[in-house]
Coordinates of C-alpha atoms in Angstrom, one line a residue:
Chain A
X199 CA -17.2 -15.8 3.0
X200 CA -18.3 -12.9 5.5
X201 CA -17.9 -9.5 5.1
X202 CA -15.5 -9.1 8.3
X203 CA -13.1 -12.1 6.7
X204 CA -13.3 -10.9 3.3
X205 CA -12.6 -7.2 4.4
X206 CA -9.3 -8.5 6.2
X207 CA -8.2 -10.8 3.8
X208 CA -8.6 -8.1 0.8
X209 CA -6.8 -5.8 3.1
X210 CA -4.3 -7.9 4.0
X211 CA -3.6 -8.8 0.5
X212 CA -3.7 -4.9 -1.1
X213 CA -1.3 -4.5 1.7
X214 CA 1.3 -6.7 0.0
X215 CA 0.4 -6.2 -3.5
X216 CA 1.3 -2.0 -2.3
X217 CA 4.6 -3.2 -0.1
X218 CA 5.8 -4.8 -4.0
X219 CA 4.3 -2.1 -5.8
X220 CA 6.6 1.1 -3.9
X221 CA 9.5 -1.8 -3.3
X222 CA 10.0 -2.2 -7.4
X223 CA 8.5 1.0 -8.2
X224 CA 5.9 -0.2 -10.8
X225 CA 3.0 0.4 -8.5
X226 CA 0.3 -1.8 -6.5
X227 CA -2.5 -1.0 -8.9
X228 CA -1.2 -3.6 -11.7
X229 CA -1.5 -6.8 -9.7
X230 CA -4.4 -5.7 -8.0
X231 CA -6.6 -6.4 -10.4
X232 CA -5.6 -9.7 -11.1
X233 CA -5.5 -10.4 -7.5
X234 CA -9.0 -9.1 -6.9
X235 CA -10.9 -10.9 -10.1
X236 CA -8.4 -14.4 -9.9
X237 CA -7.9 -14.9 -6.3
X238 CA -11.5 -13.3 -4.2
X239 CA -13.7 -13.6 -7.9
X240 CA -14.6 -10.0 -7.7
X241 CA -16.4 -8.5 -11.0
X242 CA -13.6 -7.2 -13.0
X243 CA -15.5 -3.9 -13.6
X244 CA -15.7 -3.6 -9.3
X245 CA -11.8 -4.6 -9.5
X246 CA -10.9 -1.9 -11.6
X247 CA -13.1 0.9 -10.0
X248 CA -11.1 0.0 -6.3
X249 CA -7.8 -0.1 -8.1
X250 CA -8.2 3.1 -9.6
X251 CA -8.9 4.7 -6.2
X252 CA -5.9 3.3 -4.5
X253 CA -3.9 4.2 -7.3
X254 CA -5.1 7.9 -6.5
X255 CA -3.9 7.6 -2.9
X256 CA -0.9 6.0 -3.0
X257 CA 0.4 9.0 -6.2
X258 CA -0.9 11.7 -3.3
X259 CA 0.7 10.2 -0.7
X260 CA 4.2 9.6 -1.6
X261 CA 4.3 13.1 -3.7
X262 CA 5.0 14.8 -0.4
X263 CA 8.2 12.6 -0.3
X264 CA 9.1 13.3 -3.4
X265 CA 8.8 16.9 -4.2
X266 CA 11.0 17.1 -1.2
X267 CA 13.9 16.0 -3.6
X268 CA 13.2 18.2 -6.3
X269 CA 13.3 16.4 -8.8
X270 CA 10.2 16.2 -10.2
X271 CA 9.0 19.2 -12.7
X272 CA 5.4 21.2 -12.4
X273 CA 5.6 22.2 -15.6
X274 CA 6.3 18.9 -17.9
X275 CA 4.2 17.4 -15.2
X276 CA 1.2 20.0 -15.8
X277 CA 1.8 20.0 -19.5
X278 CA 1.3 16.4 -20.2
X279 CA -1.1 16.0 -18.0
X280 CA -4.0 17.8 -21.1
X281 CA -2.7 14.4 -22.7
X282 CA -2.7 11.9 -20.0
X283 CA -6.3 13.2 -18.8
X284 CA -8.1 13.7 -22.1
X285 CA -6.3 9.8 -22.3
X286 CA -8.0 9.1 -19.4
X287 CA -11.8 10.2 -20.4
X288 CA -11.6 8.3 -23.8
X289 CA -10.6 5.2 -21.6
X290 CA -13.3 5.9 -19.4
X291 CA -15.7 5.6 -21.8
X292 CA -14.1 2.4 -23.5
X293 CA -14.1 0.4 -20.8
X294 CA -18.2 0.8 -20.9
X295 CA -18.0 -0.5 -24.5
X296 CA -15.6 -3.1 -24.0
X297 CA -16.6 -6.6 -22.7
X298 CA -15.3 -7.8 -19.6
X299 CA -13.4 -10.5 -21.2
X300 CA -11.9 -8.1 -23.7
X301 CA -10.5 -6.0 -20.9
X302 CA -9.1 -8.9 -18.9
X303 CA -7.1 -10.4 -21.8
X304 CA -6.1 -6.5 -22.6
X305 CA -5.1 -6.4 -18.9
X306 CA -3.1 -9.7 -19.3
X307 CA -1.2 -8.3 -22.1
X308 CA -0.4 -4.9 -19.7
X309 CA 0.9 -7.2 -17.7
X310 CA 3.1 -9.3 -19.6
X311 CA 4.6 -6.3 -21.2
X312 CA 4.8 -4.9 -17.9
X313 CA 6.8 -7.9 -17.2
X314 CA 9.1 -7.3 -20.1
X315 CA 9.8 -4.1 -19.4
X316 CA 10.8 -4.7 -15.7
X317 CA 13.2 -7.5 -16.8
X318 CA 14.7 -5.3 -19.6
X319 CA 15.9 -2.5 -17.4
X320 CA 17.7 -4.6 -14.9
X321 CA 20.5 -4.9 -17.7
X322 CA 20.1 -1.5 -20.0
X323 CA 21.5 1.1 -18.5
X324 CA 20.1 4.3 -19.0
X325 CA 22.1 7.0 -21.1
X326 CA 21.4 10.6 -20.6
X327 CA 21.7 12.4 -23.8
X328 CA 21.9 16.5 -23.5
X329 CA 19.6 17.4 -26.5
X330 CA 19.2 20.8 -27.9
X331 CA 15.5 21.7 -28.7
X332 CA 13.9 25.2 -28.9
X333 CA 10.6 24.1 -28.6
X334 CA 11.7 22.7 -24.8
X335 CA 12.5 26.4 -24.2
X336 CA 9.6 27.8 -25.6
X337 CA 7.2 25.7 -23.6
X338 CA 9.5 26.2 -20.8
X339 CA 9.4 22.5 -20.3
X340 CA 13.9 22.8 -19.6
X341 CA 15.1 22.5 -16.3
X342 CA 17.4 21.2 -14.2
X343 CA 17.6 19.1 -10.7
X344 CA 20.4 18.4 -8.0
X345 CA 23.3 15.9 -8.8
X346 CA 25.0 13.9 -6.7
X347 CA 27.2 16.8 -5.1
X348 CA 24.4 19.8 -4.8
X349 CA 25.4 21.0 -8.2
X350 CA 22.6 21.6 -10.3
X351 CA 21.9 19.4 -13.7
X352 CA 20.5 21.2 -17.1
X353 CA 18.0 19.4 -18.9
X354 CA 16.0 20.3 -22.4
X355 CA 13.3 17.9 -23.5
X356 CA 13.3 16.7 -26.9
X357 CA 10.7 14.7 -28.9
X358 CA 7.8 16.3 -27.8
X359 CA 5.0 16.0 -29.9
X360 CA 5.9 11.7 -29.8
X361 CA 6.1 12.1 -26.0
X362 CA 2.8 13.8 -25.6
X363 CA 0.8 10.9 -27.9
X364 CA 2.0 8.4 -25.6
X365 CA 1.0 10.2 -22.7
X366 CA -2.4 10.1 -24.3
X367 CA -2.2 6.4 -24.5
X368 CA -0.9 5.9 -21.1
X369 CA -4.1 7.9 -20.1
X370 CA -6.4 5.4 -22.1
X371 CA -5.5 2.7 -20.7
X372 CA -5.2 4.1 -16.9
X373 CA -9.1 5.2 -17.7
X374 CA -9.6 1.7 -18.9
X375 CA -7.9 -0.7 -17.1
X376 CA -7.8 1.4 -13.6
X377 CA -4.2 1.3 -13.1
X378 CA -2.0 4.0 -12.8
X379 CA 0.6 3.4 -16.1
X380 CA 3.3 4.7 -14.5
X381 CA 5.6 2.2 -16.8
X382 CA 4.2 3.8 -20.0
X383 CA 4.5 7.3 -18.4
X384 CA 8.1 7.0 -17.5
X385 CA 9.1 4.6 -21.0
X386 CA 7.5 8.1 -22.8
X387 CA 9.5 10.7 -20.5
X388 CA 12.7 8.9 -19.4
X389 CA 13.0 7.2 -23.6
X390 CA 10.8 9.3 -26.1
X391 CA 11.5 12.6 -24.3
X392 CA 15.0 11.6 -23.0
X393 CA 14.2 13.5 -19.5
X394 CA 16.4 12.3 -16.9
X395 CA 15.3 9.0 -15.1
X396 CA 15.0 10.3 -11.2
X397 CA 12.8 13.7 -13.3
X398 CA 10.8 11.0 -15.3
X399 CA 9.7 8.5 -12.4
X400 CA 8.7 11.4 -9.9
X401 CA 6.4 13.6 -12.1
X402 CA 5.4 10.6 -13.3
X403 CA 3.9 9.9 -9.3
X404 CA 2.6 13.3 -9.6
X405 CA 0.9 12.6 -12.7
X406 CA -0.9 9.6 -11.6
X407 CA -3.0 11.5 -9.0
X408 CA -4.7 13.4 -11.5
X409 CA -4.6 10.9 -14.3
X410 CA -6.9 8.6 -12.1
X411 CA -9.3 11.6 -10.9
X412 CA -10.0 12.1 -14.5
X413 CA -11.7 9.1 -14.5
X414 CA -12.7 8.6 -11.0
X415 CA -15.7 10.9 -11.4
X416 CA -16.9 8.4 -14.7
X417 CA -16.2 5.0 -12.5
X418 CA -18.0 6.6 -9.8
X419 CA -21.2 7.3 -11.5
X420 CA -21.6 3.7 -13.1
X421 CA -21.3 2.3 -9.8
X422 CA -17.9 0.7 -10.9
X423 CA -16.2 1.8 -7.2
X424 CA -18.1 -0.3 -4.6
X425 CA -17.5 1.6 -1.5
X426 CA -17.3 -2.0 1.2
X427 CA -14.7 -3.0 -1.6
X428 CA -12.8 0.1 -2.5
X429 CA -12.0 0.8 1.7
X430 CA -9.8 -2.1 1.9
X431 CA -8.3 -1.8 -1.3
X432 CA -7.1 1.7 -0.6
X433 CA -6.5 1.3 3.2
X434 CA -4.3 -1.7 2.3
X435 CA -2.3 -0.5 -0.8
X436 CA -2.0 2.9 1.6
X437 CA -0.6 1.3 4.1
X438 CA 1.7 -0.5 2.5
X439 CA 3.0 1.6 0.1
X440 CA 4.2 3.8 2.9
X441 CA 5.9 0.8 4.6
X442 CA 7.6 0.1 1.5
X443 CA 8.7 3.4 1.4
X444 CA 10.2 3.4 4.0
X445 CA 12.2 -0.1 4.4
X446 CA 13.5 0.7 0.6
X447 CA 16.8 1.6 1.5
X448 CA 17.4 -1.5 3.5
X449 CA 15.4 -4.0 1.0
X450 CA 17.4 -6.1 -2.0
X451 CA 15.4 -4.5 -4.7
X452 CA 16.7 -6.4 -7.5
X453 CA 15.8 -9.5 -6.0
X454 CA 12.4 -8.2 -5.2
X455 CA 12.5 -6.9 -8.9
X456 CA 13.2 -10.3 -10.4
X457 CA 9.9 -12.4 -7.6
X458 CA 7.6 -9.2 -8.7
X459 CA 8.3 -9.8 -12.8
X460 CA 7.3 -13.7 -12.3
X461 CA 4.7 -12.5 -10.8
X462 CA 3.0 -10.3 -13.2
X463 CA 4.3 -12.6 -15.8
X464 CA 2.3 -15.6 -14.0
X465 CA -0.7 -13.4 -13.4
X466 CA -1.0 -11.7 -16.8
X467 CA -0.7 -15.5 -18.2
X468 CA -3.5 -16.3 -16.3
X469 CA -5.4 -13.1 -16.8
X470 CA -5.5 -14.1 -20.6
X471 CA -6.3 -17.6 -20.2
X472 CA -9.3 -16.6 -17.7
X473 CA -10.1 -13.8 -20.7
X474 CA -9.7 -15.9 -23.4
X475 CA -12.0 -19.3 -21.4
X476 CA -14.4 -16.5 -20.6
X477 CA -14.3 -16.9 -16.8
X478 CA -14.0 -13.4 -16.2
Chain B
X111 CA -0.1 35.4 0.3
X112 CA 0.6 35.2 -3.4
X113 CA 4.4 36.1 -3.2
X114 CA 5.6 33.0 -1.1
X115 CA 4.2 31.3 -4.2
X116 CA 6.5 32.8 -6.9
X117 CA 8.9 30.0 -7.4
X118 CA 8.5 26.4 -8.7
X119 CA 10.1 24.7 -6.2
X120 CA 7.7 26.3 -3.4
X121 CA 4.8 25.7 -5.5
X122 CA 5.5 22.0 -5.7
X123 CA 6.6 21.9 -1.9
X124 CA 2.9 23.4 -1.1
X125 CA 1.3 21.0 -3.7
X126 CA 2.7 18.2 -1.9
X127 CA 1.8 19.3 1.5
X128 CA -2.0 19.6 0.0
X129 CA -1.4 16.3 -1.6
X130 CA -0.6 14.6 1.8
X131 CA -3.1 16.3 3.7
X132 CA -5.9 15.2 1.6
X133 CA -4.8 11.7 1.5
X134 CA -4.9 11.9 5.1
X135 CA -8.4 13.4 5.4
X136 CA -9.8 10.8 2.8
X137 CA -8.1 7.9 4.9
X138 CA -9.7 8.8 8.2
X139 CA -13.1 9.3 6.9
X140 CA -13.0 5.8 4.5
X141 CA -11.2 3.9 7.7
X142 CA -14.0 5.2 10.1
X143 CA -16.4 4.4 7.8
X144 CA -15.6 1.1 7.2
X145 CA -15.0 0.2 11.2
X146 CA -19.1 1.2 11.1
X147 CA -19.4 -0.8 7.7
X148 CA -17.8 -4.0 9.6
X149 CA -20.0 -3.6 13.1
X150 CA -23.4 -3.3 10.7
X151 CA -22.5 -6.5 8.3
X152 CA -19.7 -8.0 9.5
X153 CA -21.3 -11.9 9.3
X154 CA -23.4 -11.4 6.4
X155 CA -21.7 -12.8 3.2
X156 CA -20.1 -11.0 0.2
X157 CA -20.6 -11.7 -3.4
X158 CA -18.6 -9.2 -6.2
X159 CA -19.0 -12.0 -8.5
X160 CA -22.0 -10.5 -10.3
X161 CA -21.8 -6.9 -11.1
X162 CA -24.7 -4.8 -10.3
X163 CA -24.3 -0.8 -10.8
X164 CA -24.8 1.8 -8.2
X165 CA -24.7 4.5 -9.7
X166 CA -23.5 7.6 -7.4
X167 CA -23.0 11.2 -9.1
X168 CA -22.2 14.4 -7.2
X169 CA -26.0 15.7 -7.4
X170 CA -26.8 12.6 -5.1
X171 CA -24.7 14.2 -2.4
X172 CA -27.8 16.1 -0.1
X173 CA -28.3 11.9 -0.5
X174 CA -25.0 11.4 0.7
X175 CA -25.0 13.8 4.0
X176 CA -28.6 12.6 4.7
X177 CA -26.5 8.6 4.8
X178 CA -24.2 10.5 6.7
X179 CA -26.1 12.1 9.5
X180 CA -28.0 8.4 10.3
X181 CA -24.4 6.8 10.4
X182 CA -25.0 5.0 7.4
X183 CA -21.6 3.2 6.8
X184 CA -21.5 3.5 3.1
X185 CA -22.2 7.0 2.7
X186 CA -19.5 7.8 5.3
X187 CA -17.2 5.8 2.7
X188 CA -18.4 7.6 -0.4
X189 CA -17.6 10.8 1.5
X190 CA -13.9 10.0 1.6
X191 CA -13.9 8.3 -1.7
X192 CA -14.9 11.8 -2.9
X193 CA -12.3 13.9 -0.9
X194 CA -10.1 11.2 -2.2
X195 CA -10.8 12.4 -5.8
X196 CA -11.0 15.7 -4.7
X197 CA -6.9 16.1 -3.6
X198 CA -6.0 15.9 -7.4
X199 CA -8.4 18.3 -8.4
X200 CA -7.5 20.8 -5.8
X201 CA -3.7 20.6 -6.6
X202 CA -4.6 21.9 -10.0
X203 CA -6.9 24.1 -8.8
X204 CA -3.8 25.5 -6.8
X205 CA -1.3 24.9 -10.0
X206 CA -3.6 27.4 -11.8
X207 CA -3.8 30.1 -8.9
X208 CA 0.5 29.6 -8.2
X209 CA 1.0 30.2 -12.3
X210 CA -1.6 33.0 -12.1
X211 CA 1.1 34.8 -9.2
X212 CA 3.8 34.1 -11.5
X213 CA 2.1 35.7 -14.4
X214 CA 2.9 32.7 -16.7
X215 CA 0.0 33.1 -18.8
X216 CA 1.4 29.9 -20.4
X217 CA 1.1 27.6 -17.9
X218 CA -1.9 29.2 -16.3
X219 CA -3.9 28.3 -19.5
X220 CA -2.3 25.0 -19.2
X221 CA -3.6 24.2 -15.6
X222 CA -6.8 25.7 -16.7
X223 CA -7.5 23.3 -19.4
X224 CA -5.9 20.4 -17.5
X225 CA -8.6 21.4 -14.7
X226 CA -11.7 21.9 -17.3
X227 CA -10.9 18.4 -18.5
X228 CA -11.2 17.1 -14.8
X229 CA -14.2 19.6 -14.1
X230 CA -15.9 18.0 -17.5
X231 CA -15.2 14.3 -16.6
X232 CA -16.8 15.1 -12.6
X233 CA -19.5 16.7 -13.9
X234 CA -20.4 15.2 -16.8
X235 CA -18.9 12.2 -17.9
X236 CA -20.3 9.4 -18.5

C-alpha cells in the first residue's frame, strides 16, 4: 500500500470510528486500536501511541461545548485528576514491560467489558441518591448544576476514597492501553461517587485531556507516536467527532448504541483470539 | 485581570476557550504538515507492521525547529503533536493561576500537584 492510500484510508476510517465514538458517547479511542492493529496491521505499540493523541484532541475539543452547559465541575474534575494521572504514569511504564500480546488480549477484555457495560445501561436506569457526606464539603467537591427548568440542583459526593482508587485504575489503563477510559471514569463518578450522570460524563471529557498528556510525554519519547501515523488518526477522529456532535440530536442513538456494542464485542473477540494466536 | 477569574463557572468557560484554541492550533500545524508529508512520500509504501522506536524528547527540539525551518514534514508534525499535548498542560497551568485569584489554597495545591505530575512525566518519564 502507499503512503497517500494508506493516509486516506486510515483517515477515512478514524473518521468513522470518532462519528460512533461522540454518537454513543464511549469515545473513538477504544475501537481504534483494534481497527489500526486488525484491519491496516499496524504495530500495536504505534496503534496505541496514535490513539492516545486523538483521544487528547477530541477531550479538548468538545470541552468548549460542554463547559458551556455547566455541568461539569473543576474541582472533582481537578481533584481526581492526582489519581487518574499518577494512574496514568504507572500505565505508562507497564505498557514497556508488558508484551504486545499481553496488552492486545488486555485490550480485548477492555473491550468486551466495554461492551457489557454499554448494553447494561440501555435498561438500568440511573437513580440519583442525595447523600450526606462531610468530607464532600470539606474538599469542596458539593455542588450543584441546572435542572431542567433553570433551577439549580444540589449535589454532595459520597464514597470518595473508593471513587478516587478507581480513578487510579482508569488512569493505568488509559497509560497502558492509550485510550481515554471514559467508561471506567464515569462507572467511578456517576456509581461509586453517586455524582449526577450529566456531572459525571462531562468532567469526565475534561479529565481525559490531561489523563492522556500524562502519558503522552512517555509514548513520545519511546517513539510509540509515529508522526505520518498519528496525523490521520487525529485529523480523522477530530473530524468526526465534531460531526457527531453535531447531528446527535437528530441521530437514533440507541440504535447506534446497540451496532457500536456488536462491534466492540466482535472486535474485543478478535483482539483476544489475535492475542492469545500471537499475531499481534 | 485576576478578578474576571473569581468564579468557577468563568474559570471553566476560559478553560474551555483555551482548550479549543489549542486543539485548533495543533490541528493546523499536524494538517499542514502532513499535506507536506503526502507531496514528499506519497507513492513510497508503508509498513507499521514492525515496530522500530524513534525516540523524540523535548531536548531534541533545537532538532525539531532545525526539521522545521528545511520543511521537513515530520518535524512540522511533531510540532503540533507537541502543542497538542501542550493544551492540557496549559489548562492546569491556568487551573492553578484561577485557584491562586480565588485564594483557595486547597485547590491551588491540588492543581499544583496535578501539574508536577504532568511536569515529571514530560520531563522525565520514561
Amino acid at each position: 500500500m502507499t503512503v497517500l492510500v494508506f493516509t486516506l484510508l486510515v483517515f477515512a476510517s478514524s473518521s468513522a470510528a470518532g462519528l460512533l465514538g461522540a454518537l454513543t458517547g464511549l469515545g473513538g479511542g477504544v475501537v481504534l486500536v483494534p481497527l489500526l492493529t486488525l484491519v491496516f496491521h499496524v504495530d500495536i505499540r504505534y496503534a496505541i501511541g496514535a490513539s492516545l493523541i486523538s483521544v487528547i484532541a477530541t477531550s479538548s475539543g468538545a470541552a468548549a461545548a460542554y463547559v458551556r452547559e455547566g455541568f461539569s465541575s473543576v474541582r472533582i474534575g481537578m481533584f481526581l485528576e492526582v489519581a487518574t494521572t499518577l494512574g496514568a504514569l504507572l500505565g505508562a511504564y507497564l505498557a514497556a514491560k508488558v508484551p504486545t500480546r499481553a496488552l492486545a488480549i488486555l485490550f480485548g477484555g477492555v473491550l468486551l467489558y466495554s461492551a457489557w457495560l454499554s448494553w447494561r445501561s440501555r435498561r438500568s436506569p440511573h437513580v440519583d441518591a442525595a447523600v450526606d457526606n462531610p468530607a464532600s464539603d470539606k474538599l469542596k467537591l458539593s455542588g450543584s448544576y441546572p435542572g431542567p427548568d433553570g433551577q439549580k440542583i444540589n449535589y454532595k459526593v459520597d464514597r470518595i476514597p473508593e471513587g478516587f482508587a478507581m480513578m487510579f485504575g482508569a488512569g493505568t489503563l488509559s497509560g497502558l492501553l492509550g485510550i481515554g477510559s471514559g467508561a471506567v471514569k464515569v462507572l467511578a463518578m456517576d456509581r461509586i461517587m453517586r455524582i449526577p450522570f450529566k456531572v459525571s460524563t462531562t468532567t469526565s471529557n475534561f479529565m481525559i485531556g490531561v489523563t492522556a498528556a500524562a502519558s503522552a510525554g512517555i509514548y513520545l519519547r519511546r517513539g510509540y507516536i509515529d508522526p505520518a501515523l498519528a496525523a490521520p488518526v487525529m485529523l480523522g477522529v477530530l473530524f468526526g467527532a465534531i460531526t457527531g456532535a453535531k447531528i446527535l440530536s437528530r441521530a437514533r442513538v440507541s440504535v447506534l448504541r446497540t451496532i457500536f456494542t456488536f462491534v466492540i464485542l466482535a472486535l474485543g473477540v478478535e483482539m483476544i483470539v489475535n492475542g492469545w494466536l500471537g499475531k499481534i | 485581570m485576576m478578578r474576571f477569574l473569581l468564579n468557577d463557572e468563568r474559570m471553566e468557560q476560559a478553560m474551555g476557550i483555551l482548550l479549543r484554541f489549542g486543539v485548533v492550533m495543533a490541528s493546523t500545524v499536524v494538517l499542514a504538515g502532513m499535506a507536506f508529508y503526502l507531496q514528499d512520500h506519497a507513492h513510497q509504501s508503508v509498513d507499521y507492521r514492525s515496530f522500530i522506536a524513534h525516540p523524540l524528547t523535548l531536548a531534541h527540539k533545537g532538532q525539531l525547529i532545525d526539521g522545521m525551518s528545511h520543511g521537513n514534514a515530520a518535524a512540522i508534525i511533531q510540532v503540533g503533536i507537541l502543542l497538542l499535548i501542550a493544551t492540557p498542560v496549559a489548562r492546569v497551568v491556568f487551573a492553578v493561576i484561577a485557584f491562586l485569584a480565588e485564594r483557595d489554597r486547597l485547590y491551588t495545591a491540588i492543581s499544583a500537584g496535578v501539574l508536577a505530575v504532568l511536569l515529571y512525566s514530560l520531563i522525565y518519564g520514561k
